[in-house]
PDB file of C-alpha atoms and ligand atoms in Angstrom:
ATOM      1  CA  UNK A 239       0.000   0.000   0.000  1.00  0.00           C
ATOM      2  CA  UNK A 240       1.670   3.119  -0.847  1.00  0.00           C
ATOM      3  CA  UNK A 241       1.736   5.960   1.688  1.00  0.00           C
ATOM      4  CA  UNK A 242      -0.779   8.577   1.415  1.00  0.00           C
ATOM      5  CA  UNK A 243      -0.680  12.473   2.702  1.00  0.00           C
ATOM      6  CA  UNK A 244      -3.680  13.238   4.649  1.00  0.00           C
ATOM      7  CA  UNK A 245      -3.062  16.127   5.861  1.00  0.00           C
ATOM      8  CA  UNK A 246      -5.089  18.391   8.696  1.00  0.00           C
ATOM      9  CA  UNK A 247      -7.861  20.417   7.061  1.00  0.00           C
ATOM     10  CA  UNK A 248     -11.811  20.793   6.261  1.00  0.00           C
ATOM     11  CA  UNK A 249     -12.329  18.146   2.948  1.00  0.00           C
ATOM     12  CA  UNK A 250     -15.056  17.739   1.008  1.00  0.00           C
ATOM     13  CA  UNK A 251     -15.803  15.371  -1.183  1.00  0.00           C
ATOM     14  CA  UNK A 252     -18.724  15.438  -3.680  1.00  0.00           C
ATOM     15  CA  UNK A 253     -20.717  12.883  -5.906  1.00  0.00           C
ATOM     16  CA  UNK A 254     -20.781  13.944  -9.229  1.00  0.00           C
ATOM     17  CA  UNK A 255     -23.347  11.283 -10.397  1.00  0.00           C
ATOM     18  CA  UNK A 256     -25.510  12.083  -7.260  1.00  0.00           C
ATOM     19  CA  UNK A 257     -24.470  15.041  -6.658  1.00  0.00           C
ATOM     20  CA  UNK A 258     -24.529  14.447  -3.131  1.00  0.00           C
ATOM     21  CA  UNK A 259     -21.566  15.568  -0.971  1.00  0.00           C
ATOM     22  CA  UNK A 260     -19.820  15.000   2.605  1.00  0.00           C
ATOM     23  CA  UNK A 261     -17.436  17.200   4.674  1.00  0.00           C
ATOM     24  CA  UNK A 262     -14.522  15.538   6.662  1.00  0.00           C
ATOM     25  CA  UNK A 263     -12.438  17.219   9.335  1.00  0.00           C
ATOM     26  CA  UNK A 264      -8.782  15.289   9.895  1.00  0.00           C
ATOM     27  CA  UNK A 265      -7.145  16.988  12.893  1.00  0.00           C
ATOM     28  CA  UNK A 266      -4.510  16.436  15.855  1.00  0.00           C
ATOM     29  CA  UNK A 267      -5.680  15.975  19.064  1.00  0.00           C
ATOM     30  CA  UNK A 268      -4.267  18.084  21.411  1.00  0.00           C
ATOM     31  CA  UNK A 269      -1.286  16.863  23.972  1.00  0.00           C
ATOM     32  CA  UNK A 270      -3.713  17.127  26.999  1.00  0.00           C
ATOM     33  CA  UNK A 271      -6.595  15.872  25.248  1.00  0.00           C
ATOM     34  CA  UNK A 272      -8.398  13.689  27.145  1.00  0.00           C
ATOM     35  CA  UNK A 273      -9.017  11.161  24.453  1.00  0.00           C
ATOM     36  CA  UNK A 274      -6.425   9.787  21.905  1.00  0.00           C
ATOM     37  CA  UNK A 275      -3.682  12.770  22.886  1.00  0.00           C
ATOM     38  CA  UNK A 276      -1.292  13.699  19.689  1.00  0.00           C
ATOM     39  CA  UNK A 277      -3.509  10.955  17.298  1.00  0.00           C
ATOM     40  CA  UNK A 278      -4.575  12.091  14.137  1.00  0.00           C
ATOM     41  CA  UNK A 279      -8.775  11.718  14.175  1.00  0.00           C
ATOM     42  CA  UNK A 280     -10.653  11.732  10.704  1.00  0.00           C
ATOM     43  CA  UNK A 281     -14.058  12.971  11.340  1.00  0.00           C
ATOM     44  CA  UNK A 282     -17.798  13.126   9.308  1.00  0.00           C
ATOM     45  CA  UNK A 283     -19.693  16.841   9.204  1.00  0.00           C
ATOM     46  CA  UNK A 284     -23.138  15.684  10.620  1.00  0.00           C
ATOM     47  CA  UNK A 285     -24.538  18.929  11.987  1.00  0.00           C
ATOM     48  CA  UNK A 286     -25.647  22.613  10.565  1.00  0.00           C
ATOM     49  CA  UNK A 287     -22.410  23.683  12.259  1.00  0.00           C
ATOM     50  CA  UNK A 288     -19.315  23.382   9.954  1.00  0.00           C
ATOM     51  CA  UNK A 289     -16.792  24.248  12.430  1.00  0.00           C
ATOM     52  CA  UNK A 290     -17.523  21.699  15.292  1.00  0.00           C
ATOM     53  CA  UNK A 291     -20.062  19.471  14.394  1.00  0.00           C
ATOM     54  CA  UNK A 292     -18.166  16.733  13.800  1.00  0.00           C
ATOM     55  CA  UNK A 293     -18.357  13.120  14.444  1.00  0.00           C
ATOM     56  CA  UNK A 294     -14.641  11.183  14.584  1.00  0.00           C
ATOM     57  CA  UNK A 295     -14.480   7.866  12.800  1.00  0.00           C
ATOM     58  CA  UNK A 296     -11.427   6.675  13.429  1.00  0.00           C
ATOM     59  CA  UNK A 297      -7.228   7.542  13.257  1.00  0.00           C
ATOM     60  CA  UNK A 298      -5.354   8.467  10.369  1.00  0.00           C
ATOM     61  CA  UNK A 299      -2.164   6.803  10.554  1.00  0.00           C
ATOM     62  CA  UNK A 300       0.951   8.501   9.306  1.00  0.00           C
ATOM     63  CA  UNK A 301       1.449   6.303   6.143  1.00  0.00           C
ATOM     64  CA  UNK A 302      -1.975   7.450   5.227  1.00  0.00           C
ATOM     65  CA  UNK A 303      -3.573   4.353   6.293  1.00  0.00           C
ATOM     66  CA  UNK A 304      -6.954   5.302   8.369  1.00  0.00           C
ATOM     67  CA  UNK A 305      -7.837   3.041  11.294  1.00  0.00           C
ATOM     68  CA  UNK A 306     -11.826   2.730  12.238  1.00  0.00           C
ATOM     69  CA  UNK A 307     -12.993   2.613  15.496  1.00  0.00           C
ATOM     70  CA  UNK A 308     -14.355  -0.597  16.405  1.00  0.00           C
ATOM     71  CA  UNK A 309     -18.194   1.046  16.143  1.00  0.00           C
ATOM     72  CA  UNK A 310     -17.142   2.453  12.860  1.00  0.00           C
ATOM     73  CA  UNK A 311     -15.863  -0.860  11.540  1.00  0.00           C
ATOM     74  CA  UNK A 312     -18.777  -0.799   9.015  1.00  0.00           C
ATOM     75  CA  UNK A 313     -19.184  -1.085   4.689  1.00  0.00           C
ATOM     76  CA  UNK A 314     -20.617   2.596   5.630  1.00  0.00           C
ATOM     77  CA  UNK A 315     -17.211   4.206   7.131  1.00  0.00           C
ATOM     78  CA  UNK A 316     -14.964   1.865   5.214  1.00  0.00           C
ATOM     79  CA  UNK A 317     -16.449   3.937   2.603  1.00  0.00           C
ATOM     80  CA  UNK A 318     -15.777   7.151   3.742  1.00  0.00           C
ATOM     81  CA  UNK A 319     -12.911   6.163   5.077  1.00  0.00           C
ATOM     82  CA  UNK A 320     -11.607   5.576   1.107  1.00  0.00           C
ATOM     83  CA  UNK A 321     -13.143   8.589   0.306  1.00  0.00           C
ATOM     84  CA  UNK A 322     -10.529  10.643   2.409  1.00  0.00           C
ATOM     85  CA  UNK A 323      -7.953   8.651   0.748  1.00  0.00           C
ATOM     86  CA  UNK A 324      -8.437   8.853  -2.769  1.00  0.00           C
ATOM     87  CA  UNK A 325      -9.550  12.546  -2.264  1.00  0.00           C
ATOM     88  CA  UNK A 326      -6.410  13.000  -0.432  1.00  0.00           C
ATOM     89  CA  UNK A 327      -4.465  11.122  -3.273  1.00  0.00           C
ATOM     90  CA  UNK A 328      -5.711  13.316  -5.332  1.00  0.00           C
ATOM     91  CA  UNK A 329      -4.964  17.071  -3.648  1.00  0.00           C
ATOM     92  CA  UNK A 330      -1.528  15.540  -3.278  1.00  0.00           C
ATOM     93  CA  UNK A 331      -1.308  15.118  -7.170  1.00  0.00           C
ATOM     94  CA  UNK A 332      -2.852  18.942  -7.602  1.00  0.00           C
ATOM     95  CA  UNK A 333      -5.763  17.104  -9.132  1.00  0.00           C
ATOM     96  CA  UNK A 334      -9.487  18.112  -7.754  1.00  0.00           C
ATOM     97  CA  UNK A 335     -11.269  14.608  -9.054  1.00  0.00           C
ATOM     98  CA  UNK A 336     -11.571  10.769  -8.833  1.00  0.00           C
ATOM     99  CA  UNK A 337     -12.714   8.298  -9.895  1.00  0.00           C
ATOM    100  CA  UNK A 338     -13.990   4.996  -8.890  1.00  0.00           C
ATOM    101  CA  UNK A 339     -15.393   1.907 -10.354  1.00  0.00           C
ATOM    102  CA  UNK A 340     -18.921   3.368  -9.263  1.00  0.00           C
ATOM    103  CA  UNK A 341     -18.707   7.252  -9.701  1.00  0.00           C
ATOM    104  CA  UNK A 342     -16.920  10.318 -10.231  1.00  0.00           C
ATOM    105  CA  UNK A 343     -15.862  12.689  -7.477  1.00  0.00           C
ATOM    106  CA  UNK A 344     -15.041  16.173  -6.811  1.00  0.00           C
ATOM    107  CA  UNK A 345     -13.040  17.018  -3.966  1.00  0.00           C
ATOM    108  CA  UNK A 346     -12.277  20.522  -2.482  1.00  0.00           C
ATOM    109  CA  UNK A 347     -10.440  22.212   0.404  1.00  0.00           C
ATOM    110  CA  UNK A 348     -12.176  24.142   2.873  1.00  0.00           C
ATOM    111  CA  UNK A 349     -12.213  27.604   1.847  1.00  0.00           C
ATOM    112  CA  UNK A 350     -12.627  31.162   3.794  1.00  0.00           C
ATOM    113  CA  UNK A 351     -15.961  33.260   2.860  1.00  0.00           C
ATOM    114  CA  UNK A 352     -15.043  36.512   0.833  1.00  0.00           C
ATOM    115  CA  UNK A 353     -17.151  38.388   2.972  1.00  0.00           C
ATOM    116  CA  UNK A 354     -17.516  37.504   6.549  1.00  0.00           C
ATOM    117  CA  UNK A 355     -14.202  34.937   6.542  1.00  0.00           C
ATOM    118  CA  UNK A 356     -16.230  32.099   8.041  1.00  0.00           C
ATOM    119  CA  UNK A 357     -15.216  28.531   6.617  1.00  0.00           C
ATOM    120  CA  UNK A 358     -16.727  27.444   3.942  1.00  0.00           C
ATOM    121  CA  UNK A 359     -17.505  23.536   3.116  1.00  0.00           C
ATOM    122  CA  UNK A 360     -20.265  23.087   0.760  1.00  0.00           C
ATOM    123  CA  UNK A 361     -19.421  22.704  -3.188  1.00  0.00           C
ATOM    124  CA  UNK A 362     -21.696  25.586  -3.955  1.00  0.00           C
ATOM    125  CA  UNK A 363     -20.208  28.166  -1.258  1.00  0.00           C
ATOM    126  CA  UNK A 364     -17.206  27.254  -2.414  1.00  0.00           C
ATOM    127  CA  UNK A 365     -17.401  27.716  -6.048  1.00  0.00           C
ATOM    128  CA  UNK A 366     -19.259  31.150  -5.111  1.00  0.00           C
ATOM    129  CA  UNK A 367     -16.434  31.825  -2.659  1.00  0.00           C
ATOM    130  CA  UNK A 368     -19.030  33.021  -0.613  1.00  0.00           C
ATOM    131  CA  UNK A 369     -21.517  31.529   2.442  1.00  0.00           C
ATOM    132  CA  UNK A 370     -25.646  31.055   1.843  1.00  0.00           C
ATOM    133  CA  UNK A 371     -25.916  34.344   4.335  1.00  0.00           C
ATOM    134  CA  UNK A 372     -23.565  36.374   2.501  1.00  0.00           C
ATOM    135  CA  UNK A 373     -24.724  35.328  -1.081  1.00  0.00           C
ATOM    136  CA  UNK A 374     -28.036  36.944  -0.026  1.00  0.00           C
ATOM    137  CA  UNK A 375     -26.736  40.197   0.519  1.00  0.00           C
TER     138      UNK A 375
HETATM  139 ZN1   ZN B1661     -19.875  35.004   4.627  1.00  0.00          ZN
END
């Protein structure tokens, strides 16, 4: 298996052919964290909030290999959990797309909102380079 580069960031991935999409946050838990101190944690969006609502799956190890969590160890997160790779695969190669045998992907970096410099994660803010409050306006 050849090593991947996940690094720390806001990712998200999107389904061309469904056009459905999903946000990942990989971080580094902090040296006095309670749990997992100094680990790597790959994490699913699953709330309106883009900054913290976040739901860890499981540890990105540093040859890019990510480790579920037993609860995690699921078709459902080994699917995600592929997801971050490829999509980090392919930000490594300066490429924003993938393939698989089932569907094409987009994948984008978080970005910062032109306006109001909140983070941005959806594929629409970010190709507007602006939030749903501030494309209002
Ligand atoms: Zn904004």
């Amino acid at each position: 298996m050849e090593p991947i580069n996940i690094s720390n960031g806001f990712l998200t991935v999107k389904n061309e052919t469904t056009g459905q999409h999903r946000t990942f946050r990989v971080r580094t838990q902090k040296e006095d964290a309670k749990f997992a101190p100094g680990m790597r944690i790959v994490a699913l969006l699953t709330g309106p909030d883009n900054t913290s609502d976040y739901r860890g799956f499981g540890f990105v190890l540093d040859n890019g290999w990510i480790s579920l969590w037993k609860k995690n160890k699921t078709t459902h997160f080994e699917g995600l959990a592929k997801a971050v790779r490829l999509a980090s695969k392919a930000i490594e190669k300066g490429e924003s797309s993938f393939t698989t045998q089932k569907a094409a992907y987009s994948v984008q970096l978080s970005k910062r909102c032109l306006r109001c410099n909140r983070t941005l994660t959806t594929p629409e803010s970010l190709e507007r380079g602006l939030g749903p409050e501030c494309a209002k306006r």
